[in-house]
Coordinates of C-alpha atoms (C1' of nucleotides) in Angstrom, one line a residue:
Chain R
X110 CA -14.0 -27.8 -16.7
X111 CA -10.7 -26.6 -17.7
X112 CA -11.6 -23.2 -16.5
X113 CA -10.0 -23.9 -13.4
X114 CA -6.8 -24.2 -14.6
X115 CA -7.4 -21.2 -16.5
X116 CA -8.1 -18.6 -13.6
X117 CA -5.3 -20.0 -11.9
X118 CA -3.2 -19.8 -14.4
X119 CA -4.3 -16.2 -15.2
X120 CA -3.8 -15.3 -11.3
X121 CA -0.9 -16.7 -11.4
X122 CA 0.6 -14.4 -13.9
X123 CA -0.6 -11.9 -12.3
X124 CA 1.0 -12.4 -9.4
X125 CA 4.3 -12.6 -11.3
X126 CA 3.9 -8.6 -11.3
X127 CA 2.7 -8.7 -7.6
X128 CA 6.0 -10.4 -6.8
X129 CA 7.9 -7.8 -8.5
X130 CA 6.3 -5.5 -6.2
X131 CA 7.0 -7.3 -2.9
X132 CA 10.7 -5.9 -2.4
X133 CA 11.3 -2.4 -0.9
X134 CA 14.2 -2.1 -2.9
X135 CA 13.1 -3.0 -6.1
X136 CA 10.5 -0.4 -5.3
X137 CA 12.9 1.9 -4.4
X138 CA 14.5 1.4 -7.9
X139 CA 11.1 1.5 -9.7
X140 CA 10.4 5.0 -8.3
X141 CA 14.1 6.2 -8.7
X142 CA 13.3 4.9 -12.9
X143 CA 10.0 7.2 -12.7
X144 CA 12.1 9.8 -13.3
X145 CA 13.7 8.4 -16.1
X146 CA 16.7 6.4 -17.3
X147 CA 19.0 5.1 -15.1
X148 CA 22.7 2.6 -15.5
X149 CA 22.8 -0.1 -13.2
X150 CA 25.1 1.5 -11.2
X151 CA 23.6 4.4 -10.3
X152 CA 20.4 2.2 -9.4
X153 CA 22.3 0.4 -7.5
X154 CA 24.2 3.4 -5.4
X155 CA 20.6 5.0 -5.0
X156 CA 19.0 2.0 -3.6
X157 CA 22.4 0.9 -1.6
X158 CA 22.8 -2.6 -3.0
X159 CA 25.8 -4.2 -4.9
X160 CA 26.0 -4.4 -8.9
X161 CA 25.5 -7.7 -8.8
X162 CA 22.6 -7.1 -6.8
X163 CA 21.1 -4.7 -8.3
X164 CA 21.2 -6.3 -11.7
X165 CA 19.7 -9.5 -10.5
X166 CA 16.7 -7.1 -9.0
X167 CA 16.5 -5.2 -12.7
X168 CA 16.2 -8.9 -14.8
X169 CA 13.3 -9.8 -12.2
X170 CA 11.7 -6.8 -13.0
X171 CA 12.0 -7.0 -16.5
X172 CA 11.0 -10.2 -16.4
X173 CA 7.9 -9.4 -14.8
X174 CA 7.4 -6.7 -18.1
X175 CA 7.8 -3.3 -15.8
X176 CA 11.0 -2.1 -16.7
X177 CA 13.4 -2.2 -20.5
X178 CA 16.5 -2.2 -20.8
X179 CA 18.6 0.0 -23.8
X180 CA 22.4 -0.8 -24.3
X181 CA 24.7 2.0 -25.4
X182 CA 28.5 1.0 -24.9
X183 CA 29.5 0.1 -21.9
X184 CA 26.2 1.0 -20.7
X185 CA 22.4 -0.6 -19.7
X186 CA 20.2 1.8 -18.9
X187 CA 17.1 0.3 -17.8
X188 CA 13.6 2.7 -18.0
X189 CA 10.1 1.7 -17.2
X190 CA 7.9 -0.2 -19.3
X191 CA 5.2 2.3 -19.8
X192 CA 2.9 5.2 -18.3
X193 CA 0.9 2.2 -16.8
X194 CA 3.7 1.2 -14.8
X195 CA 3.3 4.8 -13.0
X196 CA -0.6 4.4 -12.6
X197 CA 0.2 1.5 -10.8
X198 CA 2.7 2.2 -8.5
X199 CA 1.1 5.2 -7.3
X200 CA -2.2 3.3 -7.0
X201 CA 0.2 0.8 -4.7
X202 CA 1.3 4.2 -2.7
X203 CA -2.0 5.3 -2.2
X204 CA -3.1 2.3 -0.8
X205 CA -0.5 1.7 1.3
X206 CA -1.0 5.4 2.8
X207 CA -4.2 4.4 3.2
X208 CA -4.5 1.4 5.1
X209 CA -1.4 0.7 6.8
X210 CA -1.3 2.3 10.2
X211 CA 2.7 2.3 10.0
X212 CA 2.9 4.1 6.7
X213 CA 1.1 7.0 8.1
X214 CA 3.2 6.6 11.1
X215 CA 6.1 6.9 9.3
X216 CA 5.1 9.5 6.9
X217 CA 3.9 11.9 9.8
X218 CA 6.8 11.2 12.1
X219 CA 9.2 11.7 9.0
X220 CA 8.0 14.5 7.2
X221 CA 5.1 16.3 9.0
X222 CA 7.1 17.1 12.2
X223 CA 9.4 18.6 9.3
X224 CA 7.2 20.9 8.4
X225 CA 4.4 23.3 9.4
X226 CA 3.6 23.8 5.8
X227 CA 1.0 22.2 3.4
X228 CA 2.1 21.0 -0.1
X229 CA 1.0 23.1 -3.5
X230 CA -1.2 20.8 -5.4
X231 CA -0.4 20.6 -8.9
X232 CA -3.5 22.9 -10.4
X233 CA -2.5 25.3 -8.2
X234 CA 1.1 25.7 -9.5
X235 CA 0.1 25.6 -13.1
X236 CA -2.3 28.7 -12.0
X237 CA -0.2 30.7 -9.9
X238 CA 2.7 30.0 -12.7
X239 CA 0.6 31.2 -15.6
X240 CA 0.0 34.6 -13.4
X241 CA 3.5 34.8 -12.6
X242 CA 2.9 34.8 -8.9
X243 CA 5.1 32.0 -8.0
X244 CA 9.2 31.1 -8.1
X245 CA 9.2 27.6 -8.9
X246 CA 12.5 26.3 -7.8
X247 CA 13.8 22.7 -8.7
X248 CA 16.1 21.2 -6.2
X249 CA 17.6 17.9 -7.7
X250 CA 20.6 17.9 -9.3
X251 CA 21.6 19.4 -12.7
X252 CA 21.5 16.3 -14.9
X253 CA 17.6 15.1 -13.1
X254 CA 17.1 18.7 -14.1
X255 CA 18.1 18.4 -17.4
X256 CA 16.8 15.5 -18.1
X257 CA 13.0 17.5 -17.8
X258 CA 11.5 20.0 -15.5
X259 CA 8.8 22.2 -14.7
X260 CA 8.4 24.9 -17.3
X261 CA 10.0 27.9 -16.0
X262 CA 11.4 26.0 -13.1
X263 CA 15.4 27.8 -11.7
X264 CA 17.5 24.2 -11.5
X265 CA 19.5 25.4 -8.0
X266 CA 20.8 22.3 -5.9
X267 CA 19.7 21.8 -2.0
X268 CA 22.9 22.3 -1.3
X269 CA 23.8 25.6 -3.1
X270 CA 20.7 27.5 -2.1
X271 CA 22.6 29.2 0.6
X272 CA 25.3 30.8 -1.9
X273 CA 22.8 31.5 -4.8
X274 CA 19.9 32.7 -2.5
X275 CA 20.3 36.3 -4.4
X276 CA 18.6 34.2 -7.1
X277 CA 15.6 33.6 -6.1
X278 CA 13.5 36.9 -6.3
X279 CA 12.8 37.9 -2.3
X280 CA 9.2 38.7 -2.6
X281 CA 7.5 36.1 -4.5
X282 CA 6.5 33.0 -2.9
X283 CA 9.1 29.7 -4.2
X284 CA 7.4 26.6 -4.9
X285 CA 10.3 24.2 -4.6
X286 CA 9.6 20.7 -6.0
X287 CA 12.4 17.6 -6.3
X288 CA 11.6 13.6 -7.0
X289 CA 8.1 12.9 -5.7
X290 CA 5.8 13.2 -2.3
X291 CA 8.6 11.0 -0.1
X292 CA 11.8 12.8 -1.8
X293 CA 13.3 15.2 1.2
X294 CA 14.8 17.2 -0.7
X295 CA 12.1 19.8 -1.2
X296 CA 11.0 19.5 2.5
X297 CA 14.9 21.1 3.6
X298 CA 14.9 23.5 1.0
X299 CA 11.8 25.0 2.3
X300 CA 12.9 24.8 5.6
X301 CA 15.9 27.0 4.9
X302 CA 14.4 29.2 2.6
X303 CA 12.0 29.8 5.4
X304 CA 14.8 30.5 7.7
X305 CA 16.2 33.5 5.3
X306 CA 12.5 34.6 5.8
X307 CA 11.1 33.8 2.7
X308 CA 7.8 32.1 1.8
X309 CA 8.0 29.1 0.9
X310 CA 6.2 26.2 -0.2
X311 CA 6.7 22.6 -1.6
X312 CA 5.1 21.1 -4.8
X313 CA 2.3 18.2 -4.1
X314 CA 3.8 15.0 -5.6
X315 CA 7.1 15.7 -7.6
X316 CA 8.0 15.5 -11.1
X317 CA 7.2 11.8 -11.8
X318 CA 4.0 12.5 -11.2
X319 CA 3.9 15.8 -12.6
X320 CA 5.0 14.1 -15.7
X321 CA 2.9 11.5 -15.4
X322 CA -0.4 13.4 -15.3
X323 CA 0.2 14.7 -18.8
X324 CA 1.3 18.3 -17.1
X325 CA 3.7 20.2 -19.5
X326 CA 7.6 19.5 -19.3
X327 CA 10.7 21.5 -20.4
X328 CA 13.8 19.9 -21.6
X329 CA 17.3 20.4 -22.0
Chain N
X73 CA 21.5 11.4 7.4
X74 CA 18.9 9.0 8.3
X75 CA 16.8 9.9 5.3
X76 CA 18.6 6.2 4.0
X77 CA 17.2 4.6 6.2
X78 CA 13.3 6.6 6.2
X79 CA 13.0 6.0 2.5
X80 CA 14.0 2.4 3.0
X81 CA 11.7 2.2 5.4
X82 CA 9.0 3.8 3.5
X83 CA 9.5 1.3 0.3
X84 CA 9.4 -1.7 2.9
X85 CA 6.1 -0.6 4.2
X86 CA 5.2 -0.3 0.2
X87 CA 6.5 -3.9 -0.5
X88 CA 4.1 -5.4 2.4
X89 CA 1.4 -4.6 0.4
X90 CA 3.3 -5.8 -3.5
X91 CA 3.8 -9.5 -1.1
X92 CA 0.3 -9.7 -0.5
X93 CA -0.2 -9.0 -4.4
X94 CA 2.6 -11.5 -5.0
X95 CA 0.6 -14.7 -4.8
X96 CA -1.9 -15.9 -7.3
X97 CA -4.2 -17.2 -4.6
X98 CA -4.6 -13.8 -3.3
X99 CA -5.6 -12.4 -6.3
X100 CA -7.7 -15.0 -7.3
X101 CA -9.6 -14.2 -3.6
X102 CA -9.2 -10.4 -4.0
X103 CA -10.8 -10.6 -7.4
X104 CA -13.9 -12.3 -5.7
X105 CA -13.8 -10.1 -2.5
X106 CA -14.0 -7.6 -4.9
X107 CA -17.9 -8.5 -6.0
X108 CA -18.7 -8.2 -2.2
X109 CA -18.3 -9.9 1.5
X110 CA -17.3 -13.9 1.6
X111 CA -17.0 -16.0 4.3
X112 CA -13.3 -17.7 4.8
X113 CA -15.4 -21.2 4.0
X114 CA -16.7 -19.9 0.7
X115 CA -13.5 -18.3 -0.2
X116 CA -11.5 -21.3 0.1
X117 CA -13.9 -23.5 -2.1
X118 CA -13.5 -20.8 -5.1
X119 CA -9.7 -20.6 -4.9
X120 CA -9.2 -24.5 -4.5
X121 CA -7.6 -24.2 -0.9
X122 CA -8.2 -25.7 2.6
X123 CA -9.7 -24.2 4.8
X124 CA -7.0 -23.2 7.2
X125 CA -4.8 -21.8 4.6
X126 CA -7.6 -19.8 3.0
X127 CA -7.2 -18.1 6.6
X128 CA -4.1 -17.9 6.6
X129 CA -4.0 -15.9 3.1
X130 CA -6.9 -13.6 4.5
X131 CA -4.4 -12.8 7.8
X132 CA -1.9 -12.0 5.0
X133 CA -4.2 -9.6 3.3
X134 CA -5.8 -8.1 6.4
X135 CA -2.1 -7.5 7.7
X136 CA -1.4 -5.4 4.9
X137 CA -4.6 -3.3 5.0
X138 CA -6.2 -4.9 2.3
X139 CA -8.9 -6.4 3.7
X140 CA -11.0 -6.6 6.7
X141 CA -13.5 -8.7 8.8
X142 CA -16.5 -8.7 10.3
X143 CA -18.2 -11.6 12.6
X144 CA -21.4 -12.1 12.5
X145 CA -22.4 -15.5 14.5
X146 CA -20.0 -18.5 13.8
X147 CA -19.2 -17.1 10.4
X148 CA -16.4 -14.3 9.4
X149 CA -17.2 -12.1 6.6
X150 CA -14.3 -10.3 4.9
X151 CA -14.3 -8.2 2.8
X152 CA -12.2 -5.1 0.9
X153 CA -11.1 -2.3 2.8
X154 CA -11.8 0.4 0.4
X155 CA -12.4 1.0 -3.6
X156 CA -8.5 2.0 -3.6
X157 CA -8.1 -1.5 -3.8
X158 CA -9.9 -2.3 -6.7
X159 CA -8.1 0.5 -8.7
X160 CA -4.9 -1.1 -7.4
X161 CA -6.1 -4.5 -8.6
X162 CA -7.7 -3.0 -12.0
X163 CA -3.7 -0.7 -12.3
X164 CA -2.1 -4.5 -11.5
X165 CA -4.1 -6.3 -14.2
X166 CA -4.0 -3.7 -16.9
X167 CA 0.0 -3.8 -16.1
X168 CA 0.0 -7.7 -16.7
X169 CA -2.1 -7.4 -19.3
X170 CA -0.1 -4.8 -21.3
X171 CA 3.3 -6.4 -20.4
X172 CA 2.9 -9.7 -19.8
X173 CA 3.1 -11.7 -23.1
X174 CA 2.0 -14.9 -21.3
X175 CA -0.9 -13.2 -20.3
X176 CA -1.6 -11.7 -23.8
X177 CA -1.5 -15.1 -25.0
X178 CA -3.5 -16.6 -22.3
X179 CA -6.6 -14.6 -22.5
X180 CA -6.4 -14.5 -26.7
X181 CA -6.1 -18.3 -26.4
X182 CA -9.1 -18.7 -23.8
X183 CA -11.2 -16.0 -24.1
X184 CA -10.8 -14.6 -27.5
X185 CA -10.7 -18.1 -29.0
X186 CA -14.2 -18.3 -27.2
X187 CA -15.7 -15.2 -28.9
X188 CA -15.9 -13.2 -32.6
X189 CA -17.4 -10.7 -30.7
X190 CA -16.2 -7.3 -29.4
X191 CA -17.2 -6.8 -25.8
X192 CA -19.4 -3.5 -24.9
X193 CA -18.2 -0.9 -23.3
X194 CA -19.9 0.4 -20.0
X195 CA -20.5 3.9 -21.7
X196 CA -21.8 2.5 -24.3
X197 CA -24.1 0.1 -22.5
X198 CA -25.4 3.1 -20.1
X199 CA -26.8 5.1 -23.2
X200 CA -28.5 2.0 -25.1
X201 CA -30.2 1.0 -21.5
X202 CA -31.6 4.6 -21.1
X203 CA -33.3 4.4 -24.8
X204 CA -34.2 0.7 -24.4
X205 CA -33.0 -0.9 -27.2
X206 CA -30.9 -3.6 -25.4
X207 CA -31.8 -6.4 -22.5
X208 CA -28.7 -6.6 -19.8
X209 CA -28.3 -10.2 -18.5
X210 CA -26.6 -10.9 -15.4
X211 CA -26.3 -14.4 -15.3
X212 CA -24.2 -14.8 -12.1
X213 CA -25.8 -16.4 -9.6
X214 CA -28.9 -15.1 -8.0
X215 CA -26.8 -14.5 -4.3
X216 CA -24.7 -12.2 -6.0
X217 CA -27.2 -10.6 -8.1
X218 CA -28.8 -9.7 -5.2
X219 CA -26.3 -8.3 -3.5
X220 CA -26.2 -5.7 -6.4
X221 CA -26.4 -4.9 -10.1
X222 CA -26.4 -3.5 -12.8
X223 CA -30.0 -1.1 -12.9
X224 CA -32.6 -3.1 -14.7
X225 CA -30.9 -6.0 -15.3
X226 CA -32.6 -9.4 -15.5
X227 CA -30.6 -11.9 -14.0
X228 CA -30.5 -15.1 -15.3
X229 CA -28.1 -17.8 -14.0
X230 CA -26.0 -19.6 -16.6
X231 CA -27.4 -22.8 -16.1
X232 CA -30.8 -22.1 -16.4
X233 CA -30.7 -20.1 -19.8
X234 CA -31.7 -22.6 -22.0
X235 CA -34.6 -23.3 -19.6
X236 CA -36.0 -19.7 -19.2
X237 CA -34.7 -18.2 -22.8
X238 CA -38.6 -17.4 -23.2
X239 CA -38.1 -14.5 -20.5
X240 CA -35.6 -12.9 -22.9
X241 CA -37.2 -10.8 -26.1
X242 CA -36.3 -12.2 -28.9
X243 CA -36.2 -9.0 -30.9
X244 CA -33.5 -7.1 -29.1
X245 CA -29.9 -6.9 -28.4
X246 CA -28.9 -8.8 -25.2
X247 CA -25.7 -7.8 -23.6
X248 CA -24.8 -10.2 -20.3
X249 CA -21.8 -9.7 -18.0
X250 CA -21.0 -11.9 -15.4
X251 CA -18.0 -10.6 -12.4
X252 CA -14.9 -9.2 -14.4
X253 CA -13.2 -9.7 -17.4
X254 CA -12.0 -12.9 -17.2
X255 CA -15.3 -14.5 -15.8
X256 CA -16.2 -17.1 -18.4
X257 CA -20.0 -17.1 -17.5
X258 CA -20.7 -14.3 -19.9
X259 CA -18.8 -15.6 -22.7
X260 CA -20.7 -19.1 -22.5
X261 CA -23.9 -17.1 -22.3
X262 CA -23.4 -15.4 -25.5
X263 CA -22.2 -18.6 -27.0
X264 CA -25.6 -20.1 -26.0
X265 CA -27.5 -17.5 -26.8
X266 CA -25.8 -16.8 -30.3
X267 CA -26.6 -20.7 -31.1
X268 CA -30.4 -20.2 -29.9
X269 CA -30.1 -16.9 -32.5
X270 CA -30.0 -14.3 -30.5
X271 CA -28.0 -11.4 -31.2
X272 CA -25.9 -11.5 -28.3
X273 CA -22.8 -9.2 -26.8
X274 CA -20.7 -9.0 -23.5
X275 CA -20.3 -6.5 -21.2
X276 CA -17.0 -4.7 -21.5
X277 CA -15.1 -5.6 -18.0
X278 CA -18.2 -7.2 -15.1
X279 CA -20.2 -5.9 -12.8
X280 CA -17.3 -4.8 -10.0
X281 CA -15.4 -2.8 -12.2
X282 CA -18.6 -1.2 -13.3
X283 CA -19.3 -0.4 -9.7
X284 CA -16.2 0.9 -9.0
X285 CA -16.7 3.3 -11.8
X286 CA -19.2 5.1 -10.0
X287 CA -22.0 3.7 -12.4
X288 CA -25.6 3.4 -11.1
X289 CA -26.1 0.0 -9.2
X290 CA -29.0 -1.7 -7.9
X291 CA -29.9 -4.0 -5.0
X292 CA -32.0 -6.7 -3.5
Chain O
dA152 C1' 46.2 -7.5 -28.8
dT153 C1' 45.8 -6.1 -24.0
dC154 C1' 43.8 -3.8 -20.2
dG155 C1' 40.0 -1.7 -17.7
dT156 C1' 35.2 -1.3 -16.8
dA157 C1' 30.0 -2.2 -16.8
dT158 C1' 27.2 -5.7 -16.5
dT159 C1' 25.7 -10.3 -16.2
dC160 C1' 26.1 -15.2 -15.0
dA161 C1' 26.6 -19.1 -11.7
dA162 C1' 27.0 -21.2 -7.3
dT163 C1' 26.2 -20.9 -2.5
dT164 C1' 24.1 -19.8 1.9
dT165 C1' 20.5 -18.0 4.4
dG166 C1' 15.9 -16.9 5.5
dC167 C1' 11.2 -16.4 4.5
dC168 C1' 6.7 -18.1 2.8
dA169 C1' 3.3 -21.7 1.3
dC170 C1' 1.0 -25.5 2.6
dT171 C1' -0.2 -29.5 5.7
dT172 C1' -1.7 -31.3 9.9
dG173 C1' -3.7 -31.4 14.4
dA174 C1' -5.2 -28.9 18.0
dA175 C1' -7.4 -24.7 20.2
dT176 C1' -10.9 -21.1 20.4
dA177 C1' -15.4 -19.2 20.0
dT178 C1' -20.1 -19.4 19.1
dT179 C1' -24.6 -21.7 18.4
dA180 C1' -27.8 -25.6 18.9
dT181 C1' -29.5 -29.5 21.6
Chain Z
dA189 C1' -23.2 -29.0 30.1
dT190 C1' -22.4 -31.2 25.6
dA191 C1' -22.0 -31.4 20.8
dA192 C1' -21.3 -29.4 16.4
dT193 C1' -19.2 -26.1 13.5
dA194 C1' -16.4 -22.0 11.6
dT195 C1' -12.3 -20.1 12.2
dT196 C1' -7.8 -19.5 13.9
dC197 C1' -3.4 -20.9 16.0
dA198 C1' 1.0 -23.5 16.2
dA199 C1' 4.5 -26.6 14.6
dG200 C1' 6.9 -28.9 10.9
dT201 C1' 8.4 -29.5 6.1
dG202 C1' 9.6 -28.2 1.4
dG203 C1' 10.7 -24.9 -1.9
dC204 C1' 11.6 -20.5 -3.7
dA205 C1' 14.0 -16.1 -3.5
dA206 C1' 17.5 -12.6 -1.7
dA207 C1' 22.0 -11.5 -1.0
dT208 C1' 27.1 -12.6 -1.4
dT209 C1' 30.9 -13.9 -3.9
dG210 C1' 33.8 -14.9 -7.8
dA211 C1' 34.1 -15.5 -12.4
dA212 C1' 32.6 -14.6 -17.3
dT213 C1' 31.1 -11.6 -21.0
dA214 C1' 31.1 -7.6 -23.8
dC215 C1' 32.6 -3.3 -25.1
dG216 C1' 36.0 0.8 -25.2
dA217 C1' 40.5 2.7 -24.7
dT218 C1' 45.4 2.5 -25.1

DNA sequence: ATCGTATTCAATTTGCCACTTGAATATTAT
DNA sequence: ATAATATTCAAGTGGCAAATTGAATACGAT
């Protein structure tokens, strides 16, 4: 029987994606190009790795079919394959929160001594926003911001929210969101907006995921 | 900030889980933990490995939370850790399969080469069992069977088809499934019984993806 | 045409992983 | 106790992949 070969085979191929998955820092990449089109460069500053590096990591991946690459000039901008690719990588996340021990450890020594607070889930948001009970605030920088947001979302930096807190109205409650559940962003905005006294929460699962779960999105 | 070093951190914890994906082995014994509980013994025969590496793959798995054992006697029984890993395996192979054109050609060559027939859908399947008008076939072997399927099948082991084709009404539909999508046994069924004249089908991804769904299942 | 820049290629080193082999451990049967 | 068996451990070898470096390619600007 030649079906032998065949499964292996088959496996085999599969695991060509598997391996794609088995470095941190392509990983890292992969989740910095869920929120859309990046240069190698700034891949490679985000995920601290040389050019050379970082390209080497990009042709593996699109190799293994999860990421494309677009030329313009000088330029590669490399985006993921498809929505698939998103499916999967948060299935990889879950699991990983799931059954590793040290991924919880992490995760609760890292961002739940951070805060006292528990996340918005997405339903709730879209709720609350339609009602026009909630600020939501997006904390990433203009250009992620531009590039698509939350309907309705104010664009206002982590690092500006002390000088433009006369913003943000003082007696609704601000959702702030930024890259995705392990982006920090969110978590220190919330932590000095709660300073000022304000109530303040942080979006469940950031704008990739939003995104990716078919929720509306605002351009430009 | 040491929030470099926390996400980093983070992705590596990720990537232990992608490196246990990242062999085709591993998915080849994943994909038959994933129809229930093997012993490292029988899980070394099916993916063509000695003994003492077949353990050494399952410590690999079991290291990254995929898997876990249980002794009974002189025998270990592993098995998955939780239905998040069969999503992560169904997200990896609907990746591979969408991206991958090796696999694309692969599975057309193989399998589609096989077969002029469209598979049937699980949905589909579910309503024509409640009105009657088809006969399900399980033709893995009787251990498995028994160890769960689908609700009123008749299970009927490939190699004994031709033998006990009598037991099969020869007026009605048959569909057969076997353990996934790639599992030959239900293709050569159909084959067989399309030659006998039988108006035969195959079920739409096997019995542990139809588990996983949440569909009815019975046992013993 | 020449220079500067983004990206990729090529060559090298280093380290990890798969697989083999032989022994060790644990459990059951005699 | 002794033997038999399933599984795991430990050591050794070979090969593949990650990261570094330096050069090559391709495009835009001057």
């Amino acid at each position: 029987m030649s079906t032998h070969t065949f499964k292996s085979d088959l496996f085999e191929q599969f695991a060509r994606v598997g391996k794609a998955l088995s470095s941190g820092k392509r990983l890292e990449m992969l989740d910095f190009l869920a929120q859309g089109e990046r240069s190698v460069e700034v891949l490679a500053q985000l995920a601290a790795l040389s050019v050379a590096n970082a390209s080497q990591h990009l042709q593996h991946l699109r190799q293994a079919g999860l990421v494309v690459a677009r030329k313009e000039g000088l330029y590669v901008h490399y985006r993921l394959a498809g929505d698939s690719i998103v499916q999967l990588l948060a299935a990889l996340r879950a699991v990983a929160e799931e059954r590793l021990a040290d991924v919880d450890k992490l995760v609760k020594v890292y961002l739940h001594s951070r805060d006292s607070m528990e996340p918005v889930p997405a339903k709730e948001l879209m709720q609350r926003v339609k009602k026009g009970l909630v600020t939501v605030l997006d904390v990433r920088p203009p250009e992620e911001y531009a590039a698509g947001h939350i309907p309705g979302a104010i664009n206002v930096p982590l690092n500006e929210i002390r000088k433009r807190l006369h913003e943000l109205p003082a007696d609704q409650e601000i959702v702030a969101y930024c890259r995705g559940p392990y982006c920090l962003l969110a978590f220190e905005a919330v932590a000095q907006l709660r300073k000022k006294g304000r109530q303040a929460r942080r979006l469940e699962n950031g704008f990739p995921e939003w995104k990716s779960a078919g929720l509306p999105v605002e351009e430009a």
